[in-house]
Amino acid sequence: MTELPNAPIPARAPDAPSRVGARVECDGYAIVSDLFDAATCARLVQQVDEIEREHAIPFGQNDFEGFRTRRIFNLIARGPLFRALVVDETLLSLVEAILGEGFLLSGTTSMHIGPGETDQLLHPDDGMVTLPRPHSATMVTVLCALSDFRAENGGTRLIPRSHRDPAIMPSPESQTKAIRAEMPAGSILVLNASTFHGGGANTTADEHRYGLSIQFVAGWCRQQQNLMLGTPRELVATYPRRLQELIGYSIFRGVMGHVNREHPLRLLGTDVETKMVWDEIGPGEGDD
């Protein structure tokens, strides 16, 4: 396994968004350090453990999900701590540097890798996108380290610059170029979702690796998790406005996402003006 070639980018550096955007465009990934502190990591791990116990979250039922890995989906519906993480302004600025304005939250998932887990198949997260590879970024995956990610405990594997590979899955030869994204708790791994990656094997006897996957898509893409139907409106009404917009209560470029020509935020009781692109089109421009 090759060593990680790029140094982490400090999350609070003034030029972090431009540096992350440039590195992801070039290499398909960037590691960002110190996005959140040790106390936040500990509280998030505690929350994951509590939800797993309360809901008896099982191990995965197939090799891809992992027979020693537990996953919790739609975390933003599970508690305010997860919601606060998703709308962190520093995090969103990094994503915007890659996807541009108007992007959506696609999903939030915990990945608790236990001892005895094996390497996950290297894969892209945007494999369902039918655009020929390589293509411009349509999805960004942010992997948050709630505990240290190490080679021994399941640290994520990835193939640098594989987002430029025209193949939908990595060849045996390209898999030999995989590296391990080792990073301390509080760091994040930002991926162009076309980059081949996968969870690592946990060869430790008793060490658990806790991580969160936060995925964002361009405003014109369909989300992986149906967050609008999967979360009761009365709960969404308590969310911060930015999070409401991220899960789909928004209109992209004045046309995509409206409800009978009204802004979807009106369904939550919010008095918001609806501005449609058609209102900006002059006579004759939109005739068909």
mmCIF file of C-alpha atoms in Angstrom:
data_model
loop_
_atom_site.group_PDB
_atom_site.id
_atom_site.type_symbol
_atom_site.label_atom_id
_atom_site.label_comp_id
_atom_site.label_asym_id
_atom_site.label_seq_id
_atom_site.Cartn_x
_atom_site.Cartn_y
_atom_site.Cartn_z
ATOM 1 C CA MET A 1 0.000 0.000 0.000
ATOM 2 C CA THR A 2 1.514 3.329 -1.100
ATOM 3 C CA GLU A 3 1.952 6.140 1.417
ATOM 4 C CA LEU A 4 -0.387 9.142 1.269
ATOM 5 C CA PRO A 5 1.430 11.736 -0.885
ATOM 6 C CA ASN A 6 -0.443 14.930 -0.040
ATOM 7 C CA ALA A 7 -0.212 16.841 3.232
ATOM 8 C CA PRO A 8 -3.520 17.659 4.996
ATOM 9 C CA ILE A 9 -5.030 21.104 4.437
ATOM 10 C CA PRO A 10 -6.001 22.942 7.655
ATOM 11 C CA ALA A 11 -9.786 23.379 7.744
ATOM 12 C CA ARG A 12 -9.639 26.970 8.996
ATOM 13 C CA ALA A 13 -7.010 28.180 6.524
ATOM 14 C CA PRO A 14 -8.408 31.215 4.640
ATOM 15 C CA ASP A 15 -7.628 29.606 1.291
ATOM 16 C CA ALA A 16 -8.845 26.116 2.268
ATOM 17 C CA PRO A 17 -11.779 26.072 -0.203
ATOM 18 C CA SER A 18 -9.636 26.941 -3.222
ATOM 19 C CA ARG A 19 -6.881 24.529 -2.165
ATOM 20 C CA VAL A 20 -9.311 21.677 -1.572
ATOM 21 C CA GLY A 21 -11.113 22.386 -4.849
ATOM 22 C CA ALA A 22 -7.843 22.371 -6.795
ATOM 23 C CA ARG A 23 -6.526 19.231 -5.124
ATOM 24 C CA VAL A 24 -9.774 17.292 -5.618
ATOM 25 C CA GLU A 25 -9.849 18.350 -9.263
ATOM 26 C CA CYS A 26 -6.267 17.156 -9.726
ATOM 27 C CA ASP A 27 -6.005 14.099 -7.471
ATOM 28 C CA GLY A 28 -9.633 13.166 -6.805
ATOM 29 C CA TYR A 29 -9.311 13.658 -3.057
ATOM 30 C CA ALA A 30 -8.058 15.933 -0.280
ATOM 31 C CA ILE A 31 -7.584 15.418 3.444
ATOM 32 C CA VAL A 32 -8.615 18.348 5.619
ATOM 33 C CA SER A 33 -7.449 18.493 9.232
ATOM 34 C CA ASP A 34 -9.156 19.754 12.375
ATOM 35 C CA LEU A 35 -12.666 20.341 11.062
ATOM 36 C CA PHE A 36 -14.046 19.463 14.499
ATOM 37 C CA ASP A 37 -12.540 18.948 17.943
ATOM 38 C CA ALA A 38 -12.076 15.894 20.166
ATOM 39 C CA ALA A 39 -15.120 16.681 22.294
ATOM 40 C CA THR A 40 -17.375 16.788 19.218
ATOM 41 C CA CYS A 41 -15.928 13.490 17.982
ATOM 42 C CA ALA A 42 -16.601 11.880 21.362
ATOM 43 C CA ARG A 43 -20.206 13.107 21.441
ATOM 44 C CA LEU A 44 -20.827 11.854 17.896
ATOM 45 C CA VAL A 45 -19.374 8.426 18.706
ATOM 46 C CA GLN A 46 -21.555 8.283 21.817
ATOM 47 C CA GLN A 47 -24.624 9.134 19.731
ATOM 48 C CA VAL A 48 -23.805 6.455 17.163
ATOM 49 C CA ASP A 49 -23.391 3.862 19.924
ATOM 50 C CA GLU A 50 -26.682 4.874 21.549
ATOM 51 C CA ILE A 51 -28.625 4.668 18.261
ATOM 52 C CA GLU A 52 -27.083 1.305 17.425
ATOM 53 C CA ARG A 53 -28.139 -0.080 20.811
ATOM 54 C CA GLU A 54 -31.599 1.512 20.839
ATOM 55 C CA HIS A 55 -32.494 0.333 17.334
ATOM 56 C CA ALA A 56 -30.476 -2.903 17.349
ATOM 57 C CA ILE A 57 -28.612 -1.869 14.194
ATOM 58 C CA PRO A 58 -27.314 -5.094 12.617
ATOM 59 C CA PHE A 59 -24.083 -5.819 10.794
ATOM 60 C CA GLY A 60 -24.163 -5.659 7.003
ATOM 61 C CA GLN A 61 -25.717 -8.589 5.172
ATOM 62 C CA ASN A 62 -23.285 -8.725 2.259
ATOM 63 C CA ASP A 63 -19.596 -8.383 1.529
ATOM 64 C CA PHE A 64 -19.910 -4.842 0.168
ATOM 65 C CA GLU A 65 -21.636 -3.432 3.260
ATOM 66 C CA GLY A 66 -19.398 -5.534 5.469
ATOM 67 C CA PHE A 67 -20.232 -8.416 7.780
ATOM 68 C CA ARG A 68 -18.502 -6.605 10.680
ATOM 69 C CA THR A 69 -19.734 -3.093 9.850
ATOM 70 C CA ARG A 70 -22.835 -1.317 11.149
ATOM 71 C CA ARG A 71 -24.463 1.518 9.224
ATOM 72 C CA ILE A 72 -27.080 4.085 10.282
ATOM 73 C CA PHE A 73 -28.786 6.006 7.466
ATOM 74 C CA ASN A 74 -30.441 9.460 7.426
ATOM 75 C CA LEU A 75 -28.513 10.623 10.471
ATOM 76 C CA ILE A 76 -29.899 14.150 10.294
ATOM 77 C CA ALA A 77 -33.245 12.731 11.434
ATOM 78 C CA ARG A 78 -31.543 11.133 14.450
ATOM 79 C CA GLY A 79 -30.390 14.204 16.336
ATOM 80 C CA PRO A 80 -29.317 17.867 16.269
ATOM 81 C CA LEU A 81 -25.611 17.070 16.595
ATOM 82 C CA PHE A 82 -25.611 15.415 13.170
ATOM 83 C CA ARG A 83 -27.602 18.297 11.698
ATOM 84 C CA ALA A 84 -25.112 20.832 13.046
ATOM 85 C CA LEU A 85 -22.240 18.972 11.438
ATOM 86 C CA VAL A 86 -23.903 18.947 8.013
ATOM 87 C CA VAL A 87 -24.450 22.723 7.967
ATOM 88 C CA ASP A 88 -20.970 23.626 9.216
ATOM 89 C CA GLU A 89 -20.085 26.654 7.114
ATOM 90 C CA THR A 90 -16.470 25.592 6.657
ATOM 91 C CA LEU A 91 -17.565 22.188 5.370
ATOM 92 C CA LEU A 92 -20.105 23.703 2.988
ATOM 93 C CA SER A 93 -17.537 26.144 1.608
ATOM 94 C CA LEU A 94 -15.274 23.212 0.695
ATOM 95 C CA VAL A 95 -18.105 21.416 -1.085
ATOM 96 C CA GLU A 96 -19.150 24.573 -2.941
ATOM 97 C CA ALA A 97 -15.601 24.933 -4.262
ATOM 98 C CA ILE A 98 -16.153 21.619 -6.089
ATOM 99 C CA LEU A 99 -19.866 21.508 -6.964
ATOM 100 C CA GLY A 100 -20.658 25.211 -7.186
ATOM 101 C CA GLU A 101 -23.748 26.878 -5.725
ATOM 102 C CA GLY A 102 -27.107 25.201 -5.233
ATOM 103 C CA PHE A 103 -25.858 21.714 -4.332
ATOM 104 C CA LEU A 104 -27.997 19.322 -2.278
ATOM 105 C CA LEU A 105 -27.398 16.946 0.590
ATOM 106 C CA SER A 106 -27.598 13.416 -0.809
ATOM 107 C CA GLY A 107 -27.233 11.358 2.355
ATOM 108 C CA THR A 108 -25.731 10.984 5.814
ATOM 109 C CA THR A 109 -24.542 7.585 7.009
ATOM 110 C CA SER A 110 -22.453 6.308 9.904
ATOM 111 C CA MET A 111 -19.954 3.519 9.220
ATOM 112 C CA HIS A 112 -18.808 1.675 12.328
ATOM 113 C CA ILE A 113 -16.127 -0.823 11.253
ATOM 114 C CA GLY A 114 -15.436 -3.507 13.827
ATOM 115 C CA PRO A 115 -12.505 -5.890 14.307
ATOM 116 C CA GLY A 116 -12.369 -8.649 11.726
ATOM 117 C CA GLU A 117 -13.767 -6.596 8.837
ATOM 118 C CA THR A 118 -12.221 -7.186 5.410
ATOM 119 C CA ASP A 119 -11.334 -4.747 2.638
ATOM 120 C CA GLN A 120 -14.347 -3.339 0.849
ATOM 121 C CA LEU A 121 -14.490 -3.492 -2.932
ATOM 122 C CA LEU A 122 -12.936 -0.367 -4.428
ATOM 123 C CA HIS A 123 -15.703 1.566 -6.141
ATOM 124 C CA PRO A 124 -16.942 5.038 -7.173
ATOM 125 C CA ASP A 125 -19.914 6.557 -5.351
ATOM 126 C CA ASP A 126 -21.389 7.984 -8.556
ATOM 127 C CA GLY A 127 -21.550 4.704 -10.428
ATOM 128 C CA MET A 128 -25.240 5.242 -11.148
ATOM 129 C CA VAL A 129 -24.463 8.396 -13.164
ATOM 130 C CA THR A 130 -24.600 7.447 -16.837
ATOM 131 C CA LEU A 131 -22.324 10.217 -18.069
ATOM 132 C CA PRO A 132 -19.197 8.878 -19.797
ATOM 133 C CA ARG A 133 -16.172 8.916 -17.496
ATOM 134 C CA PRO A 134 -14.314 11.084 -16.826
ATOM 135 C CA HIS A 135 -16.822 13.867 -16.283
ATOM 136 C CA SER A 136 -17.145 16.982 -14.140
ATOM 137 C CA ALA A 137 -17.962 16.380 -10.491
ATOM 138 C CA THR A 138 -21.638 15.610 -9.868
ATOM 139 C CA MET A 139 -21.200 14.299 -6.312
ATOM 140 C CA VAL A 140 -18.846 14.897 -3.409
ATOM 141 C CA THR A 141 -18.362 12.358 -0.619
ATOM 142 C CA VAL A 142 -17.043 13.678 2.697
ATOM 143 C CA LEU A 143 -15.765 10.981 5.057
ATOM 144 C CA CYS A 144 -15.493 12.271 8.617
ATOM 145 C CA ALA A 145 -13.091 10.562 11.020
ATOM 146 C CA LEU A 146 -14.756 10.345 14.441
ATOM 147 C CA SER A 147 -11.904 8.123 15.586
ATOM 148 C CA ASP A 148 -8.412 7.860 14.156
ATOM 149 C CA PHE A 149 -8.330 6.281 10.689
ATOM 150 C CA ARG A 150 -5.314 3.957 10.559
ATOM 151 C CA ALA A 151 -4.127 1.250 8.188
ATOM 152 C CA GLU A 152 -4.821 -1.394 10.832
ATOM 153 C CA ASN A 153 -8.346 -0.369 11.879
ATOM 154 C CA GLY A 154 -10.116 0.158 8.549
ATOM 155 C CA GLY A 155 -8.741 3.446 7.235
ATOM 156 C CA THR A 156 -10.249 4.244 3.824
ATOM 157 C CA ARG A 157 -8.376 3.051 0.740
ATOM 158 C CA LEU A 158 -8.408 5.071 -2.477
ATOM 159 C CA ILE A 159 -6.708 5.287 -5.857
ATOM 160 C CA PRO A 160 -5.406 8.812 -6.521
ATOM 161 C CA ARG A 161 -6.538 10.390 -9.797
ATOM 162 C CA SER A 162 -8.859 7.466 -10.533
ATOM 163 C CA HIS A 163 -11.685 9.950 -11.111
ATOM 164 C CA ARG A 164 -10.024 10.396 -14.507
ATOM 165 C CA ASP A 165 -10.198 6.682 -15.320
ATOM 166 C CA PRO A 166 -12.668 6.002 -18.163
ATOM 167 C CA ALA A 167 -13.504 2.583 -16.676
ATOM 168 C CA ILE A 168 -16.469 2.292 -14.298
ATOM 169 C CA MET A 169 -14.516 -0.017 -11.944
ATOM 170 C CA PRO A 170 -10.783 -0.263 -11.213
ATOM 171 C CA SER A 171 -8.625 -2.783 -13.048
ATOM 172 C CA PRO A 172 -6.379 -5.190 -11.111
ATOM 173 C CA GLU A 173 -3.392 -3.089 -12.208
ATOM 174 C CA SER A 174 -4.885 0.186 -10.973
ATOM 175 C CA GLN A 175 -5.773 -1.399 -7.627
ATOM 176 C CA THR A 176 -2.058 -1.801 -6.930
ATOM 177 C CA LYS A 177 -1.861 2.014 -6.814
ATOM 178 C CA ALA A 178 -4.278 2.277 -3.871
ATOM 179 C CA ILE A 179 -3.208 4.283 -0.854
ATOM 180 C CA ARG A 180 -4.550 4.418 2.690
ATOM 181 C CA ALA A 181 -6.126 7.677 3.909
ATOM 182 C CA GLU A 182 -4.772 7.692 7.452
ATOM 183 C CA MET A 183 -5.907 10.713 9.452
ATOM 184 C CA PRO A 184 -6.615 11.650 13.073
ATOM 185 C CA ALA A 185 -10.087 12.058 14.529
ATOM 186 C CA GLY A 186 -11.623 15.402 13.570
ATOM 187 C CA SER A 187 -10.252 15.234 10.019
ATOM 188 C CA ILE A 188 -12.233 14.690 6.828
ATOM 189 C CA LEU A 189 -11.487 13.036 3.518
ATOM 190 C CA VAL A 190 -13.077 14.951 0.632
ATOM 191 C CA LEU A 191 -13.608 12.832 -2.476
ATOM 192 C CA ASN A 192 -14.738 13.467 -6.004
ATOM 193 C CA ALA A 193 -17.307 10.660 -5.963
ATOM 194 C CA SER A 194 -15.831 9.251 -9.192
ATOM 195 C CA THR A 195 -12.665 8.348 -7.261
ATOM 196 C CA PHE A 196 -12.283 4.637 -6.585
ATOM 197 C CA HIS A 197 -12.273 4.032 -2.844
ATOM 198 C CA GLY A 198 -13.477 1.641 -0.154
ATOM 199 C CA GLY A 199 -13.385 0.897 3.537
ATOM 200 C CA GLY A 200 -10.270 -0.872 4.751
ATOM 201 C CA ALA A 201 -9.820 -4.113 6.631
ATOM 202 C CA ASN A 202 -9.846 -3.901 10.432
ATOM 203 C CA THR A 203 -7.130 -6.310 11.498
ATOM 204 C CA THR A 204 -7.058 -5.181 15.136
ATOM 205 C CA ALA A 205 -8.285 -7.329 18.006
ATOM 206 C CA ASP A 206 -10.485 -4.768 19.711
ATOM 207 C CA GLU A 207 -10.294 -1.376 17.951
ATOM 208 C CA HIS A 208 -13.426 0.122 16.373
ATOM 209 C CA ARG A 209 -13.279 2.674 13.564
ATOM 210 C CA TYR A 210 -16.062 5.267 13.591
ATOM 211 C CA GLY A 211 -16.753 7.390 10.527
ATOM 212 C CA LEU A 212 -19.531 9.401 8.929
ATOM 213 C CA SER A 213 -20.237 9.698 5.226
ATOM 214 C CA ILE A 214 -21.837 12.971 4.159
ATOM 215 C CA GLN A 215 -22.648 13.089 0.462
ATOM 216 C CA PHE A 216 -23.618 16.107 -1.603
ATOM 217 C CA VAL A 217 -24.778 16.280 -5.219
ATOM 218 C CA ALA A 218 -25.060 19.038 -7.787
ATOM 219 C CA GLY A 219 -28.422 20.783 -7.669
ATOM 220 C CA TRP A 220 -29.693 19.012 -10.791
ATOM 221 C CA CYS A 221 -28.918 15.490 -9.545
ATOM 222 C CA ARG A 222 -31.188 13.055 -7.702
ATOM 223 C CA GLN A 223 -30.192 12.379 -4.096
ATOM 224 C CA GLN A 224 -29.217 8.907 -2.917
ATOM 225 C CA GLN A 225 -31.388 9.043 0.215
ATOM 226 C CA ASN A 226 -34.925 10.413 -0.153
ATOM 227 C CA LEU A 227 -34.596 12.906 2.685
ATOM 228 C CA MET A 228 -37.819 14.792 1.986
ATOM 229 C CA LEU A 229 -40.032 11.702 2.213
ATOM 230 C CA GLY A 230 -37.851 10.061 4.852
ATOM 231 C CA THR A 231 -38.222 12.871 7.382
ATOM 232 C CA PRO A 232 -41.563 14.092 8.787
ATOM 233 C CA ARG A 233 -42.363 17.689 7.809
ATOM 234 C CA GLU A 234 -42.909 18.676 11.431
ATOM 235 C CA LEU A 235 -39.328 17.621 12.179
ATOM 236 C CA VAL A 236 -37.947 19.330 9.076
ATOM 237 C CA ALA A 237 -39.754 22.513 10.170
ATOM 238 C CA THR A 238 -37.400 22.607 13.187
ATOM 239 C CA TYR A 239 -34.272 22.345 11.021
ATOM 240 C CA PRO A 240 -32.117 25.392 10.260
ATOM 241 C CA ARG A 241 -33.111 27.051 6.987
ATOM 242 C CA ARG A 242 -29.820 26.033 5.350
ATOM 243 C CA LEU A 243 -30.411 22.356 6.150
ATOM 244 C CA GLN A 244 -33.989 22.544 4.861
ATOM 245 C CA GLU A 245 -32.620 23.845 1.576
ATOM 246 C CA LEU A 246 -29.921 21.180 1.441
ATOM 247 C CA ILE A 247 -32.334 18.252 1.720
ATOM 248 C CA GLY A 248 -34.477 19.595 -1.129
ATOM 249 C CA TYR A 249 -36.715 22.393 0.104
ATOM 250 C CA SER A 250 -35.135 24.701 -2.444
ATOM 251 C CA ILE A 251 -35.306 25.626 -6.117
ATOM 252 C CA PHE A 252 -32.227 25.149 -8.291
ATOM 253 C CA ARG A 253 -31.629 27.918 -10.820
ATOM 254 C CA GLY A 254 -35.200 29.090 -10.634
ATOM 255 C CA VAL A 255 -36.811 25.962 -12.079
ATOM 256 C CA MET A 256 -35.859 22.596 -10.550
ATOM 257 C CA GLY A 257 -37.694 21.620 -7.367
ATOM 258 C CA HIS A 258 -40.791 23.818 -7.400
ATOM 259 C CA VAL A 259 -44.193 22.535 -6.221
ATOM 260 C CA ASN A 260 -46.958 23.758 -8.539
ATOM 261 C CA ARG A 261 -44.884 26.852 -9.226
ATOM 262 C CA GLU A 262 -44.492 27.561 -5.503
ATOM 263 C CA HIS A 263 -41.339 27.364 -3.385
ATOM 264 C CA PRO A 264 -41.269 24.054 -1.445
ATOM 265 C CA LEU A 265 -40.473 25.920 1.799
ATOM 266 C CA ARG A 266 -44.109 27.009 1.771
ATOM 267 C CA LEU A 267 -44.983 23.399 2.652
ATOM 268 C CA LEU A 268 -43.193 24.006 5.957
ATOM 269 C CA GLY A 269 -45.146 27.192 6.634
ATOM 270 C CA THR A 270 -42.340 29.524 5.587
ATOM 271 C CA ASP A 271 -43.385 32.724 3.846
ATOM 272 C CA VAL A 272 -40.922 32.877 0.964
ATOM 273 C CA GLU A 273 -41.135 34.563 -2.422
ATOM 274 C CA THR A 274 -41.077 32.205 -5.393
ATOM 275 C CA LYS A 275 -38.770 33.408 -8.156
ATOM 276 C CA MET A 276 -39.004 31.292 -11.286
ATOM 277 C CA VAL A 277 -36.627 31.476 -14.221
ATOM 278 C CA TRP A 278 -39.597 32.028 -16.500
ATOM 279 C CA ASP A 279 -40.212 35.373 -14.782
ATOM 280 C CA GLU A 280 -36.832 36.534 -16.058
ATOM 281 C CA ILE A 281 -37.362 35.473 -19.675
ATOM 282 C CA GLY A 282 -38.310 38.242 -22.067
ATOM 283 C CA PRO A 283 -41.119 38.037 -24.661
ATOM 284 C CA GLY A 284 -40.462 35.318 -27.218
ATOM 285 C CA GLU A 285 -37.432 33.858 -25.446
ATOM 286 C CA GLY A 286 -39.260 30.902 -23.934
ATOM 287 C CA ASP A 287 -41.882 30.185 -26.578
ATOM 288 C CA ASP A 288 -42.146 26.632 -27.856
#
